[in-house]
């Protein structure tokens, strides 16, 4: 009987939002009212960490549009496609003060057209509804991949460096266009207090991106003659960074990365992986081999990131939000060594 009641509650909670007439203007908040925050990508590990940190101070509503690899379905209040009419119903039902847009379809998921529709067209609707319903703060989680990987990159990349990924890696076009869209809203609509975060490699418990999968394998590939410097941030540190940026509310674009870095092959050894060397020449060969190895290798479109360093200058974020990662490399790589 209890199980049936629990399933019924879950079904109601995840049903499409009810339609209500849009308010002509945003009501004045009652004295002492807790802020309300929408968190997208709510089924992911990072969003779960962020939502757990916010619940003491905010009412949190979890939204997920991906329907893929749901690690924490219990965190999702609404499963809704941002490009469907029912998405606006979520805004009608809730008076959001802030939106944390943490959900993005990765380049290894879906085809390019559907990915662009979800990541760019869907995000534009999110921003448009944020303006329409008086949301006062919007944060977008991007990725360091937007800088692109190529041999002439500077040794330390700050936020003013051009986003080259669309020219170098066609699979990252949607990631760059999402950022371009966020930057347009940042400058044209200052009332949204737009913040864009570009984190380095995110790893740790529950993370299912490419680098985390590699570190979690007993054998991981690397390219002969290449071992680029890489930065890693623990998923819990990134959650702390997201919360700090929300509470600090300083619009702009920020790299999020520790001062430390490590060579990729050393990272594999620290995580307890045996290295599988792949030939790096001719250039088409490592991409072909990565494609053949599938999920046991790095995605073919990221091959250059395993050849050339993309090291971020995270000092602007550290200064602005007084942020220092609490977890070092030893703690991060120990997690992977202990979970073989």
mmCIF file with all atom_site columns, C-alpha atoms in Angstrom, residues 29-167:
data_model
loop_
_atom_site.group_PDB
_atom_site.id
_atom_site.type_symbol
_atom_site.label_atom_id
_atom_site.label_alt_id
_atom_site.label_comp_id
_atom_site.label_asym_id
_atom_site.label_entity_id
_atom_site.label_seq_id
_atom_site.pdbx_PDB_ins_code
_atom_site.Cartn_x
_atom_site.Cartn_y
_atom_site.Cartn_z
_atom_site.occupancy
_atom_site.B_iso_or_equiv
_atom_site.pdbx_formal_charge
_atom_site.auth_seq_id
_atom_site.auth_comp_id
_atom_site.auth_asym_id
_atom_site.auth_atom_id
_atom_site.pdbx_PDB_model_num
ATOM 1   C CA . UNK A 1 29  ? 7.355  38.876 -2.450  1.00 0.00 ? 29  UNK A CA 1
ATOM 2   C CA . UNK A 1 30  ? 5.967  38.470 1.032   1.00 0.00 ? 30  UNK A CA 1
ATOM 3   C CA . UNK A 1 31  ? 8.259  39.526 3.848   1.00 0.00 ? 31  UNK A CA 1
ATOM 4   C CA . UNK A 1 32  ? 10.634 36.724 4.750   1.00 0.00 ? 32  UNK A CA 1
ATOM 5   C CA . UNK A 1 33  ? 9.755  34.663 1.668   1.00 0.00 ? 33  UNK A CA 1
ATOM 6   C CA . UNK A 1 34  ? 12.423 32.111 0.765   1.00 0.00 ? 34  UNK A CA 1
ATOM 7   C CA . UNK A 1 35  ? 13.906 32.503 -2.676  1.00 0.00 ? 35  UNK A CA 1
ATOM 8   C CA . UNK A 1 36  ? 12.924 29.899 -5.268  1.00 0.00 ? 36  UNK A CA 1
ATOM 9   C CA . UNK A 1 37  ? 15.494 28.415 -7.649  1.00 0.00 ? 37  UNK A CA 1
ATOM 10  C CA . UNK A 1 38  ? 15.051 26.293 -10.770 1.00 0.00 ? 38  UNK A CA 1
ATOM 11  C CA . UNK A 1 39  ? 17.884 23.809 -11.341 1.00 0.00 ? 39  UNK A CA 1
ATOM 12  C CA . UNK A 1 40  ? 18.049 22.187 -14.778 1.00 0.00 ? 40  UNK A CA 1
ATOM 13  C CA . UNK A 1 41  ? 19.840 18.903 -15.384 1.00 0.00 ? 41  UNK A CA 1
ATOM 14  C CA . UNK A 1 42  ? 18.428 17.870 -12.014 1.00 0.00 ? 42  UNK A CA 1
ATOM 15  C CA . UNK A 1 43  ? 19.024 14.144 -12.559 1.00 0.00 ? 43  UNK A CA 1
ATOM 16  C CA . UNK A 1 44  ? 22.797 14.610 -12.783 1.00 0.00 ? 44  UNK A CA 1
ATOM 17  C CA . UNK A 1 45  ? 25.425 14.287 -10.072 1.00 0.00 ? 45  UNK A CA 1
ATOM 18  C CA . UNK A 1 46  ? 26.395 17.964 -10.034 1.00 0.00 ? 46  UNK A CA 1
ATOM 19  C CA . UNK A 1 47  ? 22.816 19.194 -9.853  1.00 0.00 ? 47  UNK A CA 1
ATOM 20  C CA . UNK A 1 48  ? 22.101 16.798 -6.977  1.00 0.00 ? 48  UNK A CA 1
ATOM 21  C CA . UNK A 1 49  ? 25.055 18.236 -5.052  1.00 0.00 ? 49  UNK A CA 1
ATOM 22  C CA . UNK A 1 50  ? 23.970 21.794 -5.774  1.00 0.00 ? 50  UNK A CA 1
ATOM 23  C CA . UNK A 1 51  ? 20.345 21.181 -4.796  1.00 0.00 ? 51  UNK A CA 1
ATOM 24  C CA . UNK A 1 52  ? 21.376 19.558 -1.515  1.00 0.00 ? 52  UNK A CA 1
ATOM 25  C CA . UNK A 1 53  ? 23.397 22.683 -0.666  1.00 0.00 ? 53  UNK A CA 1
ATOM 26  C CA . UNK A 1 54  ? 20.597 25.102 -1.564  1.00 0.00 ? 54  UNK A CA 1
ATOM 27  C CA . UNK A 1 55  ? 17.670 23.540 0.255   1.00 0.00 ? 55  UNK A CA 1
ATOM 28  C CA . UNK A 1 56  ? 18.557 25.133 3.586   1.00 0.00 ? 56  UNK A CA 1
ATOM 29  C CA . UNK A 1 57  ? 18.140 28.635 2.143   1.00 0.00 ? 57  UNK A CA 1
ATOM 30  C CA . UNK A 1 58  ? 15.941 28.253 -0.943  1.00 0.00 ? 58  UNK A CA 1
ATOM 31  C CA . UNK A 1 59  ? 12.945 26.399 -2.304  1.00 0.00 ? 59  UNK A CA 1
ATOM 32  C CA . UNK A 1 60  ? 14.421 24.301 -5.112  1.00 0.00 ? 60  UNK A CA 1
ATOM 33  C CA . UNK A 1 61  ? 12.625 22.934 -8.182  1.00 0.00 ? 61  UNK A CA 1
ATOM 34  C CA . UNK A 1 62  ? 14.477 20.314 -10.239 1.00 0.00 ? 62  UNK A CA 1
ATOM 35  C CA . UNK A 1 63  ? 13.869 20.170 -13.998 1.00 0.00 ? 63  UNK A CA 1
ATOM 36  C CA . UNK A 1 64  ? 15.428 17.729 -16.450 1.00 0.00 ? 64  UNK A CA 1
ATOM 37  C CA . UNK A 1 65  ? 14.893 17.687 -20.207 1.00 0.00 ? 65  UNK A CA 1
ATOM 38  C CA . UNK A 1 66  ? 17.491 15.116 -21.171 1.00 0.00 ? 66  UNK A CA 1
ATOM 39  C CA . UNK A 1 67  ? 15.903 11.825 -20.168 1.00 0.00 ? 67  UNK A CA 1
ATOM 40  C CA . UNK A 1 68  ? 19.363 10.257 -20.450 1.00 0.00 ? 68  UNK A CA 1
ATOM 41  C CA . UNK A 1 69  ? 21.526 8.527  -17.838 1.00 0.00 ? 69  UNK A CA 1
ATOM 42  C CA . UNK A 1 70  ? 19.412 9.738  -14.927 1.00 0.00 ? 70  UNK A CA 1
ATOM 43  C CA . UNK A 1 71  ? 21.636 9.227  -11.897 1.00 0.00 ? 71  UNK A CA 1
ATOM 44  C CA . UNK A 1 72  ? 19.270 10.925 -9.428  1.00 0.00 ? 72  UNK A CA 1
ATOM 45  C CA . UNK A 1 73  ? 15.674 10.753 -10.692 1.00 0.00 ? 73  UNK A CA 1
ATOM 46  C CA . UNK A 1 74  ? 14.455 11.588 -7.184  1.00 0.00 ? 74  UNK A CA 1
ATOM 47  C CA . UNK A 1 75  ? 15.798 15.127 -7.677  1.00 0.00 ? 75  UNK A CA 1
ATOM 48  C CA . UNK A 1 76  ? 13.588 15.750 -10.723 1.00 0.00 ? 76  UNK A CA 1
ATOM 49  C CA . UNK A 1 77  ? 10.296 17.562 -10.139 1.00 0.00 ? 77  UNK A CA 1
ATOM 50  C CA . UNK A 1 78  ? 9.553  18.043 -13.844 1.00 0.00 ? 78  UNK A CA 1
ATOM 51  C CA . UNK A 1 79  ? 10.625 15.993 -16.828 1.00 0.00 ? 79  UNK A CA 1
ATOM 52  C CA . UNK A 1 80  ? 9.912  18.324 -19.720 1.00 0.00 ? 80  UNK A CA 1
ATOM 53  C CA . UNK A 1 81  ? 11.335 19.150 -23.141 1.00 0.00 ? 81  UNK A CA 1
ATOM 54  C CA . UNK A 1 82  ? 12.340 22.830 -23.209 1.00 0.00 ? 82  UNK A CA 1
ATOM 55  C CA . UNK A 1 83  ? 11.002 23.050 -26.764 1.00 0.00 ? 83  UNK A CA 1
ATOM 56  C CA . UNK A 1 84  ? 7.521  21.814 -25.829 1.00 0.00 ? 84  UNK A CA 1
ATOM 57  C CA . UNK A 1 85  ? 4.625  24.060 -24.884 1.00 0.00 ? 85  UNK A CA 1
ATOM 58  C CA . UNK A 1 86  ? 4.385  22.528 -21.410 1.00 0.00 ? 86  UNK A CA 1
ATOM 59  C CA . UNK A 1 87  ? 7.770  24.002 -20.412 1.00 0.00 ? 87  UNK A CA 1
ATOM 60  C CA . UNK A 1 88  ? 6.237  27.452 -19.905 1.00 0.00 ? 88  UNK A CA 1
ATOM 61  C CA . UNK A 1 89  ? 3.763  25.910 -17.455 1.00 0.00 ? 89  UNK A CA 1
ATOM 62  C CA . UNK A 1 90  ? 6.644  25.401 -15.007 1.00 0.00 ? 90  UNK A CA 1
ATOM 63  C CA . UNK A 1 91  ? 7.195  29.171 -14.964 1.00 0.00 ? 91  UNK A CA 1
ATOM 64  C CA . UNK A 1 92  ? 3.467  29.785 -14.546 1.00 0.00 ? 92  UNK A CA 1
ATOM 65  C CA . UNK A 1 93  ? 3.349  27.530 -11.490 1.00 0.00 ? 93  UNK A CA 1
ATOM 66  C CA . UNK A 1 94  ? 6.424  28.910 -9.754  1.00 0.00 ? 94  UNK A CA 1
ATOM 67  C CA . UNK A 1 95  ? 7.786  32.350 -9.003  1.00 0.00 ? 95  UNK A CA 1
ATOM 68  C CA . UNK A 1 96  ? 11.483 31.765 -9.674  1.00 0.00 ? 96  UNK A CA 1
ATOM 69  C CA . UNK A 1 97  ? 14.078 34.161 -8.371  1.00 0.00 ? 97  UNK A CA 1
ATOM 70  C CA . UNK A 1 98  ? 16.990 32.375 -10.055 1.00 0.00 ? 98  UNK A CA 1
ATOM 71  C CA . UNK A 1 99  ? 17.721 29.673 -12.619 1.00 0.00 ? 99  UNK A CA 1
ATOM 72  C CA . UNK A 1 100 ? 20.788 27.435 -12.553 1.00 0.00 ? 100 UNK A CA 1
ATOM 73  C CA . UNK A 1 101 ? 21.064 25.978 -16.044 1.00 0.00 ? 101 UNK A CA 1
ATOM 74  C CA . UNK A 1 102 ? 23.287 22.959 -15.361 1.00 0.00 ? 102 UNK A CA 1
ATOM 75  C CA . UNK A 1 103 ? 21.821 20.553 -17.919 1.00 0.00 ? 103 UNK A CA 1
ATOM 76  C CA . UNK A 1 104 ? 23.340 20.157 -21.380 1.00 0.00 ? 104 UNK A CA 1
ATOM 77  C CA . UNK A 1 105 ? 23.207 17.304 -23.868 1.00 0.00 ? 105 UNK A CA 1
ATOM 78  C CA . UNK A 1 106 ? 26.792 16.099 -24.300 1.00 0.00 ? 106 UNK A CA 1
ATOM 79  C CA . UNK A 1 107 ? 28.282 15.741 -27.765 1.00 0.00 ? 107 UNK A CA 1
ATOM 80  C CA . UNK A 1 108 ? 28.328 11.957 -27.412 1.00 0.00 ? 108 UNK A CA 1
ATOM 81  C CA . UNK A 1 109 ? 24.543 11.953 -27.024 1.00 0.00 ? 109 UNK A CA 1
ATOM 82  C CA . UNK A 1 110 ? 21.963 12.311 -29.804 1.00 0.00 ? 110 UNK A CA 1
ATOM 83  C CA . UNK A 1 111 ? 22.735 13.549 -33.295 1.00 0.00 ? 111 UNK A CA 1
ATOM 84  C CA . UNK A 1 112 ? 23.954 17.060 -34.089 1.00 0.00 ? 112 UNK A CA 1
ATOM 85  C CA . UNK A 1 113 ? 20.532 18.417 -35.074 1.00 0.00 ? 113 UNK A CA 1
ATOM 86  C CA . UNK A 1 114 ? 18.685 17.176 -32.002 1.00 0.00 ? 114 UNK A CA 1
ATOM 87  C CA . UNK A 1 115 ? 21.562 18.235 -29.772 1.00 0.00 ? 115 UNK A CA 1
ATOM 88  C CA . UNK A 1 116 ? 21.523 21.765 -31.207 1.00 0.00 ? 116 UNK A CA 1
ATOM 89  C CA . UNK A 1 117 ? 17.757 21.936 -30.759 1.00 0.00 ? 117 UNK A CA 1
ATOM 90  C CA . UNK A 1 118 ? 18.012 20.898 -27.103 1.00 0.00 ? 118 UNK A CA 1
ATOM 91  C CA . UNK A 1 119 ? 21.093 22.883 -26.120 1.00 0.00 ? 119 UNK A CA 1
ATOM 92  C CA . UNK A 1 120 ? 20.640 26.084 -28.093 1.00 0.00 ? 120 UNK A CA 1
ATOM 93  C CA . UNK A 1 121 ? 17.003 26.453 -29.163 1.00 0.00 ? 121 UNK A CA 1
ATOM 94  C CA . UNK A 1 122 ? 15.769 25.062 -25.842 1.00 0.00 ? 122 UNK A CA 1
ATOM 95  C CA . UNK A 1 123 ? 18.095 27.323 -23.865 1.00 0.00 ? 123 UNK A CA 1
ATOM 96  C CA . UNK A 1 124 ? 16.886 30.382 -25.803 1.00 0.00 ? 124 UNK A CA 1
ATOM 97  C CA . UNK A 1 125 ? 13.324 29.558 -24.709 1.00 0.00 ? 125 UNK A CA 1
ATOM 98  C CA . UNK A 1 126 ? 14.568 29.216 -21.135 1.00 0.00 ? 126 UNK A CA 1
ATOM 99  C CA . UNK A 1 127 ? 16.122 32.696 -21.291 1.00 0.00 ? 127 UNK A CA 1
ATOM 100 C CA . UNK A 1 128 ? 13.010 34.163 -22.934 1.00 0.00 ? 128 UNK A CA 1
ATOM 101 C CA . UNK A 1 129 ? 10.746 32.798 -20.193 1.00 0.00 ? 129 UNK A CA 1
ATOM 102 C CA . UNK A 1 130 ? 13.185 34.040 -17.565 1.00 0.00 ? 130 UNK A CA 1
ATOM 103 C CA . UNK A 1 131 ? 12.664 37.585 -18.892 1.00 0.00 ? 131 UNK A CA 1
ATOM 104 C CA . UNK A 1 132 ? 8.914  37.169 -19.297 1.00 0.00 ? 132 UNK A CA 1
ATOM 105 C CA . UNK A 1 133 ? 8.385  35.951 -15.743 1.00 0.00 ? 133 UNK A CA 1
ATOM 106 C CA . UNK A 1 134 ? 10.771 38.313 -13.980 1.00 0.00 ? 134 UNK A CA 1
ATOM 107 C CA . UNK A 1 135 ? 13.588 35.947 -13.011 1.00 0.00 ? 135 UNK A CA 1
ATOM 108 C CA . UNK A 1 136 ? 16.348 38.038 -11.455 1.00 0.00 ? 136 UNK A CA 1
ATOM 109 C CA . UNK A 1 137 ? 19.384 35.790 -11.872 1.00 0.00 ? 137 UNK A CA 1
ATOM 110 C CA . UNK A 1 138 ? 20.439 33.180 -14.452 1.00 0.00 ? 138 UNK A CA 1
ATOM 111 C CA . UNK A 1 139 ? 23.551 31.018 -14.339 1.00 0.00 ? 139 UNK A CA 1
ATOM 112 C CA . UNK A 1 140 ? 24.738 28.855 -17.239 1.00 0.00 ? 140 UNK A CA 1
ATOM 113 C CA . UNK A 1 141 ? 27.208 25.996 -16.888 1.00 0.00 ? 141 UNK A CA 1
ATOM 114 C CA . UNK A 1 142 ? 29.437 25.821 -19.952 1.00 0.00 ? 142 UNK A CA 1
ATOM 115 C CA . UNK A 1 143 ? 32.683 23.875 -20.471 1.00 0.00 ? 143 UNK A CA 1
ATOM 116 C CA . UNK A 1 144 ? 36.352 24.595 -21.091 1.00 0.00 ? 144 UNK A CA 1
ATOM 117 C CA . UNK A 1 145 ? 36.002 22.681 -24.356 1.00 0.00 ? 145 UNK A CA 1
ATOM 118 C CA . UNK A 1 146 ? 34.649 25.853 -25.979 1.00 0.00 ? 146 UNK A CA 1
ATOM 119 C CA . UNK A 1 147 ? 38.223 27.203 -26.158 1.00 0.00 ? 147 UNK A CA 1
ATOM 120 C CA . UNK A 1 148 ? 39.269 24.366 -28.472 1.00 0.00 ? 148 UNK A CA 1
ATOM 121 C CA . UNK A 1 149 ? 42.493 22.363 -28.333 1.00 0.00 ? 149 UNK A CA 1
ATOM 122 C CA . UNK A 1 150 ? 45.320 23.210 -30.700 1.00 0.00 ? 150 UNK A CA 1
ATOM 123 C CA . UNK A 1 151 ? 49.120 23.491 -30.447 1.00 0.00 ? 151 UNK A CA 1
ATOM 124 C CA . UNK A 1 152 ? 49.227 27.313 -30.460 1.00 0.00 ? 152 UNK A CA 1
ATOM 125 C CA . UNK A 1 153 ? 47.078 27.757 -27.364 1.00 0.00 ? 153 UNK A CA 1
ATOM 126 C CA . UNK A 1 154 ? 48.714 29.987 -24.713 1.00 0.00 ? 154 UNK A CA 1
ATOM 127 C CA . UNK A 1 155 ? 50.070 28.308 -21.610 1.00 0.00 ? 155 UNK A CA 1
ATOM 128 C CA . UNK A 1 156 ? 47.297 29.858 -19.500 1.00 0.00 ? 156 UNK A CA 1
ATOM 129 C CA . UNK A 1 157 ? 43.892 30.717 -20.957 1.00 0.00 ? 157 UNK A CA 1
ATOM 130 C CA . UNK A 1 158 ? 41.791 33.497 -19.465 1.00 0.00 ? 158 UNK A CA 1
ATOM 131 C CA . UNK A 1 159 ? 38.161 34.374 -20.164 1.00 0.00 ? 159 UNK A CA 1
ATOM 132 C CA . UNK A 1 160 ? 39.039 36.811 -22.965 1.00 0.00 ? 160 UNK A CA 1
ATOM 133 C CA . UNK A 1 161 ? 40.584 34.110 -25.153 1.00 0.00 ? 161 UNK A CA 1
ATOM 134 C CA . UNK A 1 162 ? 38.480 33.477 -28.290 1.00 0.00 ? 162 UNK A CA 1
ATOM 135 C CA . UNK A 1 163 ? 36.201 30.455 -28.435 1.00 0.00 ? 163 UNK A CA 1
ATOM 136 C CA . UNK A 1 164 ? 37.791 28.402 -31.215 1.00 0.00 ? 164 UNK A CA 1
ATOM 137 C CA . UNK A 1 165 ? 36.055 25.074 -30.708 1.00 0.00 ? 165 UNK A CA 1
ATOM 138 C CA . UNK A 1 166 ? 33.396 25.608 -33.370 1.00 0.00 ? 166 UNK A CA 1
ATOM 139 C CA . UNK A 1 167 ? 36.124 25.978 -36.005 1.00 0.00 ? 167 UNK A CA 1
#
